[in-house]
Amino acid sequence: MDDALVSSALAGTSRRVPDLTTTTPIDSLIGALGDKSRERALLLAAGAAALYDSAGLVAAKAPDEQAPAPLETRTEASPRAAALVALMLDDGTYREFLPEALERMRRAGLILPPWLLPDALAATGDVREALRPVLGERGRWLARFNPAWRWAVDSPVDASGSLPDDAKTIWENGTEAERLAVLRLLRRHDPAEARAWVESVWSVEKAEVRKDMLETYAVSLSMDDEPFLESTLDDRSSTVRGASAALLARLPDSRLAARMRARGDAVLSFEKKMLRGWRIDVTLPESVSKDWLRDGVETKPPHGMGAGQWLLEQVIAAVAPNHWEARSGAKPRDLLAAAAKTEWEDALLQGWRRAATSYKDVDWAALFYRRDRKDGAFSIDGDLLALLPLDHIEKITLDLVALIGASDQNGWTLGVLGSALDAMPTPWRPAFGSAFLVALRTRVKDVVKEGSYRYQQSDIWSQAVRALPPECFGDALLPWRILEHKDAPSIARQWQNQIDGFMTSIRFRQEMIKEIPL
Amino acid sequence: MDLTTEAVTTLAPDAASASAGRKLGRASAWKALGQDATTLWGECQGSALYQVRVDRSTYVTACSCPSRKFPCKHALGLLYIVADDADALTETLQPDWVAAWAAKRAATVERREGKIEAATPEQAPEAKARSKRADKRAAAVDEGLATLDLWLDDLIRGGLAAVESQPPSFWLEQASRMVDAQASGVASRLRRMAGMPHSSPDWPARLLSALGSLALLSEAYGHIDTLDPALQEDVRQAIGWTLKEDEVVARGEHVEDDWFVLGSYSFETEGEHLRTQRTWLLGVDTGRIALVLQFAFGRASFATTFPSGSRRHAVLAFWPSAYPLRALVKGGEMTAARTTGPPPSTASLDDFLAIVAEATARQPWLERRACLLSQVVPVLTGERRWLLRDRAGKALPLARGDHWSLLASSGGHPVDLGVEWDGAALRPLASGVQSPLLSNDDALIGEA
């Protein structure tokens, strides 16, 4: 559009006679207008000029070519598999299966198709780790265009295994999270090098970071770490000291462990009585000396606990349970019985429970995994249960299924079953899976028939969906027979809703596994 | 009007709306209640003042509230008032905000009925009545355009700088007068101008172009009989005349071909519950481009689905025009395609712009045109501008917004892409799963 026309129009014809020369063929058209008002002439000239301009438009020179995406080396997942992943990325309901689906894709050497990449790159949270391996060359190429998608191109510290080549660079220049991730990986491959790295930056790091670094020592923890850890017991930060003490307590040959054992020996004495079995005497020191504090013992007890109880618990928790067997000659069962006769029972039991967990003592775990309450209910410690042999865990879990609903005011039977299921490694063994489904079917049928047990919200259904192996899907999808109790029809409906949700999820997982074969 | 409370309740989309509507069914919650032969209306004070109109014959409602339910609780409230007491609404003249809606609906309904009505031979009295209506309309348009010309002259006399500070109502009032004059095409041009001042650094040139184009239209209408018959059709349609489906079939060009779907997009008209879908088709043998328009109210779906990248054999009937573009599928019938080879594509952006120039020369009021571009690459520059680059190394801007799906599908490699050009930017007609993109070796991806 001619500037003269625009400025004439802006000013208005009342202020200024419009200049209608455009030095284009339009001028002859304007000349042929004849008797028209100035306003009309200006508007028509502008209309013609607009057409003239638009007809004369040509494309501009493009900026220099950018490098296209490199060719893919892996195949795309099937359209149906991609559609399922798309659904899970959008829809909260099946999101829990997304990590499994992506892991399967990774193992099958598949990548996402291009159309799904923008949605995948927009994902947030933990799922990014699982998405990285399946983005393909195009995903990484595309991610470079959007700052929000940087996570896809940043050096992947792949949790599943090998140390990246630029590990040292990441350690020196990366973000907190990246440095810790690479340190954790290095601990697995070369603990000595990891130690060297940590020791070289120790004095300049903040307390929070020092604690996080210490926690990586849990990977491949060994006596080689002991000297450094022992030295950090003098650190000015209490959280750092606490982290070191916890680690050292797990090394039976460490100096701290030896000191704790000595303290324990001073505090506990054992005696075998002829007729009355074992006896434990507790002698706590009058005051806690500095070396106790250095080893991570806290003097201030948690709310509701006595100072002495707390002290005893901490000492016991730091000593391997089998030390007591060696020192006294008593069996774990005997020690348990003896503790019950003292006024220190709670502290002893809690201390032994913690010791069993950190020292992974199977015999003691078997005694302690279950905590009985006075009203006949009990709870399950999943960490301790997980230490037992798999056969035992499976048997205990099946027994818990049979208990559902019995004497259950608060839904605790579903709760303990949930804790037990948490302790089971996934996927479940097929024989267990089948037995679990049979037991659950039977129990649900009886419970509904009894009409006494109102269903409580529980995770066991989603746990089962995730943990059942594909061999058990057929069993899971067989119809569940629920007969209503005439006085309580809503009970049947509640269970039925849960079962319907369970079966739909199983079908989804089944389809997903079929679409992403390994 | 015999509307009962029960009848209103059955109109409600759900129980919650019905009870919310009943709460609003008291005259004390309303201002400006009114009715006439065709319409009911009122203004309801909610969290803002919401304007409701109801078409008496079809009970179609329109409310300015943001609710996605139809009818919304405000509309239901108005209907409950009427059901209780028909006299609660005073008989009076429609205020502007009602008239604009009613007239627009009349134009839309006419369009839709044009599609649904079967071709029945006209009886003599019908024909006479129709011709009388046509004369009446022509007279209304003549008068309307005469006032428009005066208004435009005034505007230019005062200058665009003076118009810069005018509120939107300056344009919208003139637009509604054009609607009253049955020149709805002119009205929508005026409405678009309302948004131009200050919208970009070059707004004076853009506004002047739009005003100039409108003046040319009015001028052309003034001596329409001297124009080529085909161009006369374009002028009438640009003013706001519509044709019924059977008229298009009777008078327009028919083209039989395999029609490849370049793509579709839909949008909602401001403040209405009317959605429009534009689908661009490309004839595989003839290379003809066609635009199919569909309309739907509220959440209703469009009558025909055109999956991108699919092709169907059909006869299209084009609206008569100096450059026929808009078309309908004759009889709504489509059968399996007979061809399998790739559809004809345009080799470069400048080739496309030359085609557009030729089209504009033949039909100056053409607003958009589409084509299948071959071997183009979407580009996102460092300055965050989206462009489409052709194999001749030239580029045109892509429409506002992000084009991640397109960039992902292309991966920086050339693709064949259907696009729509509106004079300023290219809108890609496909992206995502059903992409009609053809890979370098011409294999069709996503064929339906």
Short mmCIF file of N, CA and C in Angstrom, two decimals, chain A residues 1-2 5-6 8-15 33 36-40 42-44 46-48 50-51 54-71 114-115 117-118 138 141-142 145-147 149, chain B residues 149 152-154 156-162 203-205 208-209 211-213 215-216 218-219 349-350 353 357 360 364-365 378-382 384 387 389 393-396 404-405 407-413 421 423 432-433:
data_model
loop_
_atom_site.label_atom_id
_atom_site.label_comp_id
_atom_site.label_asym_id
_atom_site.label_seq_id
_atom_site.Cartn_x
_atom_site.Cartn_y
_atom_site.Cartn_z
N MET A 1 0.86 -1.19 0.00
CA MET A 1 0.00 0.00 0.00
C MET A 1 0.90 1.24 0.00
N ASP A 2 0.62 2.07 -0.94
CA ASP A 2 1.41 3.29 -1.09
C ASP A 2 1.38 4.15 0.17
N LEU A 5 -0.95 7.16 0.04
CA LEU A 5 -2.37 6.87 0.25
C LEU A 5 -2.67 6.73 1.74
N VAL A 6 -1.78 6.00 2.44
CA VAL A 6 -2.02 5.77 3.87
C VAL A 6 -1.99 7.08 4.63
N SER A 8 -2.55 10.06 3.51
CA SER A 8 -3.75 10.83 3.16
C SER A 8 -4.94 10.33 3.95
N ALA A 9 -5.06 9.01 4.05
CA ALA A 9 -6.20 8.43 4.77
C ALA A 9 -6.14 8.75 6.25
N LEU A 10 -4.94 8.69 6.82
CA LEU A 10 -4.81 8.98 8.25
C LEU A 10 -5.22 10.42 8.53
N ALA A 11 -4.74 11.34 7.68
CA ALA A 11 -5.04 12.75 7.93
C ALA A 11 -6.51 13.05 7.70
N GLY A 12 -7.09 12.41 6.69
CA GLY A 12 -8.49 12.70 6.37
C GLY A 12 -8.57 13.71 5.26
N THR A 13 -9.57 13.57 4.38
CA THR A 13 -9.67 14.46 3.23
C THR A 13 -10.10 15.87 3.62
N SER A 14 -10.67 16.02 4.81
CA SER A 14 -11.07 17.37 5.20
C SER A 14 -9.86 18.22 5.53
N ARG A 15 -8.81 17.53 5.95
CA ARG A 15 -7.61 18.29 6.32
C ARG A 15 -6.66 18.49 5.15
N LEU A 33 -11.95 7.43 -13.27
CA LEU A 33 -13.06 7.43 -12.32
C LEU A 33 -14.13 8.45 -12.65
N LYS A 36 -16.25 11.62 -9.08
CA LYS A 36 -16.45 10.99 -7.77
C LYS A 36 -15.93 11.92 -6.70
N SER A 37 -16.46 11.78 -5.53
CA SER A 37 -15.95 12.61 -4.43
C SER A 37 -14.52 12.19 -4.12
N ARG A 38 -13.79 13.12 -3.46
CA ARG A 38 -12.41 12.83 -3.09
C ARG A 38 -12.35 11.59 -2.20
N GLU A 39 -13.34 11.51 -1.29
CA GLU A 39 -13.36 10.39 -0.35
C GLU A 39 -13.50 9.08 -1.09
N ARG A 40 -14.46 9.09 -1.99
CA ARG A 40 -14.71 7.87 -2.75
C ARG A 40 -13.50 7.47 -3.55
N LEU A 42 -10.38 8.15 -3.00
CA LEU A 42 -9.32 7.64 -2.13
C LEU A 42 -9.60 6.19 -1.76
N LEU A 43 -10.84 5.91 -1.36
CA LEU A 43 -11.18 4.54 -0.95
C LEU A 43 -11.03 3.55 -2.10
N LEU A 44 -11.52 3.95 -3.27
CA LEU A 44 -11.42 3.02 -4.40
C LEU A 44 -9.96 2.80 -4.78
N ALA A 46 -7.46 2.95 -2.79
CA ALA A 46 -6.89 2.08 -1.76
C ALA A 46 -7.29 0.63 -2.00
N GLY A 47 -8.56 0.41 -2.35
CA GLY A 47 -9.01 -0.95 -2.61
C GLY A 47 -8.23 -1.57 -3.76
N ALA A 48 -8.06 -0.79 -4.84
CA ALA A 48 -7.32 -1.30 -6.00
C ALA A 48 -5.87 -1.54 -5.62
N ALA A 50 -4.67 -2.30 -2.74
CA ALA A 50 -4.57 -3.50 -1.89
C ALA A 50 -4.54 -4.75 -2.77
N LEU A 51 -5.40 -4.77 -3.80
CA LEU A 51 -5.42 -5.92 -4.69
C LEU A 51 -4.12 -6.03 -5.46
N SER A 54 -1.44 -7.40 -3.21
CA SER A 54 -1.56 -8.82 -2.86
C SER A 54 -1.25 -9.70 -4.07
N ALA A 55 -1.60 -9.19 -5.26
CA ALA A 55 -1.31 -9.99 -6.45
C ALA A 55 0.18 -10.02 -6.72
N GLY A 56 0.89 -8.99 -6.29
CA GLY A 56 2.30 -8.91 -6.58
C GLY A 56 3.17 -9.54 -5.51
N LEU A 57 2.56 -10.13 -4.53
CA LEU A 57 3.34 -10.68 -3.42
C LEU A 57 4.20 -11.84 -3.89
N VAL A 58 5.45 -11.84 -3.44
CA VAL A 58 6.30 -13.00 -3.69
C VAL A 58 6.89 -13.45 -2.35
N ALA A 59 7.29 -14.68 -2.32
CA ALA A 59 7.83 -15.23 -1.08
C ALA A 59 9.21 -14.64 -0.82
N ALA A 60 9.55 -14.53 0.45
CA ALA A 60 10.86 -14.00 0.84
C ALA A 60 11.91 -15.10 0.78
N LYS A 61 13.15 -14.69 0.79
CA LYS A 61 14.22 -15.68 0.82
C LYS A 61 14.22 -16.36 2.18
N ALA A 62 14.34 -17.67 2.16
CA ALA A 62 14.28 -18.41 3.41
C ALA A 62 15.61 -18.29 4.14
N PRO A 63 15.60 -18.38 5.48
CA PRO A 63 16.87 -18.40 6.21
C PRO A 63 17.63 -19.67 5.85
N ASP A 64 18.89 -19.72 6.22
CA ASP A 64 19.72 -20.88 5.86
C ASP A 64 19.11 -22.17 6.38
N GLU A 65 19.40 -23.23 5.62
CA GLU A 65 18.83 -24.53 6.02
C GLU A 65 19.36 -24.97 7.36
N GLN A 66 18.47 -25.60 8.15
CA GLN A 66 18.90 -26.18 9.41
C GLN A 66 19.10 -27.67 9.20
N ALA A 67 19.93 -28.27 10.02
CA ALA A 67 20.15 -29.71 9.89
C ALA A 67 18.86 -30.46 10.23
N PRO A 68 18.43 -31.36 9.34
CA PRO A 68 17.23 -32.14 9.66
C PRO A 68 17.56 -33.20 10.70
N ALA A 69 16.51 -33.89 11.18
CA ALA A 69 16.71 -34.94 12.17
C ALA A 69 17.49 -36.09 11.54
N PRO A 70 18.43 -36.68 12.29
CA PRO A 70 19.14 -37.83 11.74
C PRO A 70 18.18 -39.00 11.55
N LEU A 71 18.59 -39.94 10.68
CA LEU A 71 17.72 -41.09 10.45
C LEU A 71 17.64 -41.95 11.71
N PRO A 114 6.60 -40.03 15.29
CA PRO A 114 6.78 -38.57 15.34
C PRO A 114 5.55 -37.82 15.87
N TRP A 115 4.35 -38.26 15.52
CA TRP A 115 3.19 -37.47 15.91
C TRP A 115 3.01 -37.42 17.42
N LEU A 117 5.49 -37.24 19.58
CA LEU A 117 6.62 -36.61 20.27
C LEU A 117 6.26 -35.32 21.02
N PRO A 118 5.47 -34.39 20.42
CA PRO A 118 5.18 -33.18 21.21
C PRO A 118 4.53 -33.50 22.56
N ARG A 138 14.62 -38.33 16.31
CA ARG A 138 13.74 -37.21 16.01
C ARG A 138 13.29 -36.51 17.29
N TRP A 141 16.05 -34.38 18.41
CA TRP A 141 16.18 -33.25 17.48
C TRP A 141 15.11 -32.21 17.77
N LEU A 142 13.86 -32.69 17.93
CA LEU A 142 12.74 -31.79 18.16
C LEU A 142 12.90 -31.04 19.48
N PHE A 145 14.34 -27.44 19.98
CA PHE A 145 13.65 -26.22 19.57
C PHE A 145 12.90 -25.54 20.70
N ASN A 146 12.69 -26.26 21.80
CA ASN A 146 11.86 -25.69 22.85
C ASN A 146 12.58 -25.78 24.18
N PRO A 147 12.87 -24.64 24.82
CA PRO A 147 13.61 -24.67 26.09
C PRO A 147 12.94 -25.55 27.14
N TRP A 149 11.80 -28.33 26.76
CA TRP A 149 12.03 -29.75 26.48
C TRP A 149 13.50 -30.12 26.63
N ASP B 149 -22.12 3.92 2.13
CA ASP B 149 -21.25 4.81 1.37
C ASP B 149 -21.09 6.15 2.08
N LEU B 152 -18.85 5.63 5.04
CA LEU B 152 -17.44 5.48 4.67
C LEU B 152 -16.83 6.83 4.28
N ASP B 153 -17.59 7.60 3.52
CA ASP B 153 -17.07 8.92 3.12
C ASP B 153 -16.78 9.77 4.34
N ASP B 154 -17.70 9.77 5.29
CA ASP B 154 -17.50 10.51 6.53
C ASP B 154 -16.23 10.09 7.22
N ILE B 156 -13.54 8.70 6.01
CA ILE B 156 -12.32 9.10 5.33
C ILE B 156 -12.14 10.61 5.40
N ARG B 157 -13.24 11.30 5.42
CA ARG B 157 -13.14 12.76 5.55
C ARG B 157 -12.46 13.09 6.88
N GLY B 158 -12.88 12.43 7.93
CA GLY B 158 -12.30 12.69 9.25
C GLY B 158 -10.90 12.11 9.38
N GLY B 159 -10.64 11.04 8.67
CA GLY B 159 -9.29 10.46 8.71
C GLY B 159 -9.20 9.27 9.67
N LEU B 160 -8.29 8.33 9.35
CA LEU B 160 -8.14 7.13 10.16
C LEU B 160 -7.57 7.45 11.53
N ALA B 161 -6.80 8.51 11.62
CA ALA B 161 -6.25 8.87 12.92
C ALA B 161 -7.37 9.17 13.91
N ALA B 162 -8.45 9.80 13.40
CA ALA B 162 -9.58 10.10 14.28
C ALA B 162 -10.33 8.84 14.66
N TRP B 203 -1.22 -1.26 11.17
CA TRP B 203 -2.69 -1.28 11.16
C TRP B 203 -3.32 -0.24 10.23
N PRO B 204 -2.76 0.98 10.08
CA PRO B 204 -3.44 1.90 9.16
C PRO B 204 -3.52 1.38 7.73
N ALA B 205 -2.43 0.76 7.25
CA ALA B 205 -2.45 0.22 5.89
C ALA B 205 -3.45 -0.93 5.80
N LEU B 208 -6.97 0.49 5.92
CA LEU B 208 -7.29 1.17 4.66
C LEU B 208 -7.57 0.15 3.56
N SER B 209 -6.78 -0.95 3.53
CA SER B 209 -7.03 -2.01 2.54
C SER B 209 -8.43 -2.57 2.70
N LEU B 211 -11.06 -1.18 4.15
CA LEU B 211 -12.06 -0.18 3.78
C LEU B 211 -12.15 -0.03 2.26
N GLY B 212 -10.97 -0.05 1.64
CA GLY B 212 -10.94 0.07 0.18
C GLY B 212 -11.65 -1.09 -0.48
N SER B 213 -11.41 -2.28 0.04
CA SER B 213 -12.05 -3.48 -0.52
C SER B 213 -13.57 -3.38 -0.37
N ALA B 215 -15.27 -0.59 -0.18
CA ALA B 215 -15.75 0.44 -1.11
C ALA B 215 -15.86 -0.13 -2.52
N LEU B 216 -14.89 -0.94 -2.91
CA LEU B 216 -14.94 -1.56 -4.24
C LEU B 216 -16.17 -2.44 -4.36
N SER B 218 -19.03 -2.16 -2.71
CA SER B 218 -20.22 -1.31 -2.81
C SER B 218 -20.32 -0.70 -4.22
N GLU B 219 -19.20 -0.25 -4.72
CA GLU B 219 -19.15 0.33 -6.08
C GLU B 219 -19.56 -0.71 -7.11
N LEU B 349 6.37 -22.02 -3.59
CA LEU B 349 5.54 -21.00 -2.97
C LEU B 349 5.21 -19.90 -3.98
N ASP B 350 6.19 -19.50 -4.78
CA ASP B 350 5.91 -18.45 -5.77
C ASP B 350 4.92 -18.94 -6.81
N LEU B 353 1.65 -18.50 -5.14
CA LEU B 353 1.25 -17.10 -5.06
C LEU B 353 0.80 -16.59 -6.43
N ALA B 357 -2.69 -14.95 -7.29
CA ALA B 357 -2.82 -13.66 -7.99
C ALA B 357 -3.82 -13.78 -9.12
N THR B 360 -7.30 -13.93 -7.69
CA THR B 360 -7.74 -12.63 -7.21
C THR B 360 -8.10 -11.71 -8.36
N PRO B 364 -12.04 -10.53 -7.15
CA PRO B 364 -11.27 -9.66 -6.24
C PRO B 364 -11.63 -9.81 -4.78
N TRP B 365 -12.75 -10.40 -4.46
CA TRP B 365 -13.14 -10.50 -3.05
C TRP B 365 -12.83 -11.88 -2.48
N PRO B 378 8.85 -27.19 7.40
CA PRO B 378 8.55 -26.20 8.43
C PRO B 378 9.83 -25.80 9.14
N VAL B 379 9.93 -24.52 9.46
CA VAL B 379 11.15 -23.99 10.07
C VAL B 379 10.77 -23.15 11.27
N LEU B 380 11.48 -23.33 12.37
CA LEU B 380 11.33 -22.43 13.52
C LEU B 380 12.65 -21.69 13.66
N THR B 381 12.60 -20.37 13.45
CA THR B 381 13.87 -19.63 13.46
C THR B 381 14.29 -19.34 14.89
N GLY B 382 15.52 -18.86 15.01
CA GLY B 382 16.03 -18.48 16.33
C GLY B 382 15.21 -17.38 16.97
N ARG B 384 12.15 -17.28 16.99
CA ARG B 384 10.86 -17.89 17.28
C ARG B 384 9.78 -17.53 16.26
N LEU B 387 8.06 -20.54 9.86
CA LEU B 387 8.02 -20.32 8.41
C LEU B 387 7.84 -21.66 7.72
N ARG B 389 9.30 -23.34 4.23
CA ARG B 389 10.33 -23.11 3.23
C ARG B 389 10.13 -24.10 2.09
N GLY B 393 14.06 -22.47 -1.98
CA GLY B 393 14.74 -21.66 -0.98
C GLY B 393 13.98 -20.40 -0.60
N LYS B 394 12.66 -20.36 -0.88
CA LYS B 394 11.87 -19.21 -0.46
C LYS B 394 11.00 -19.63 0.72
N ALA B 395 10.47 -18.61 1.43
CA ALA B 395 9.67 -18.93 2.61
C ALA B 395 8.50 -17.97 2.77
N LEU B 396 7.43 -18.47 3.39
CA LEU B 396 6.29 -17.64 3.78
C LEU B 396 5.97 -17.93 5.24
N TRP B 404 4.13 -27.61 16.46
CA TRP B 404 5.03 -28.68 16.87
C TRP B 404 4.74 -29.99 16.16
N SER B 405 3.44 -30.32 16.01
CA SER B 405 3.11 -31.59 15.34
C SER B 405 3.67 -31.61 13.93
N LEU B 407 6.24 -29.90 12.79
CA LEU B 407 7.70 -29.97 12.85
C LEU B 407 8.14 -31.40 13.18
N ALA B 408 7.39 -32.04 14.09
CA ALA B 408 7.73 -33.42 14.46
C ALA B 408 7.54 -34.35 13.26
N SER B 409 6.42 -34.20 12.55
CA SER B 409 6.15 -35.09 11.42
C SER B 409 7.20 -34.92 10.32
N SER B 410 7.69 -33.70 10.16
CA SER B 410 8.65 -33.46 9.08
C SER B 410 10.07 -33.78 9.51
N GLY B 411 10.39 -33.46 10.76
CA GLY B 411 11.76 -33.71 11.24
C GLY B 411 12.79 -32.94 10.43
N GLY B 412 12.36 -31.82 9.84
CA GLY B 412 13.32 -31.06 9.05
C GLY B 412 13.49 -31.60 7.65
N HIS B 413 12.76 -32.71 7.34
CA HIS B 413 12.82 -33.26 5.99
C HIS B 413 11.65 -32.73 5.19
N TRP B 421 -3.99 -20.25 2.43
CA TRP B 421 -3.36 -18.94 2.48
C TRP B 421 -4.45 -17.89 2.60
N GLY B 423 -3.74 -14.50 2.64
CA GLY B 423 -3.18 -13.21 2.24
C GLY B 423 -2.02 -12.81 3.13
N GLY B 432 -0.36 -34.19 12.96
CA GLY B 432 -0.85 -35.22 13.86
C GLY B 432 -1.10 -36.54 13.16
N VAL B 433 -1.92 -37.36 13.76
CA VAL B 433 -2.02 -38.76 13.31
C VAL B 433 -2.48 -38.89 11.88
#
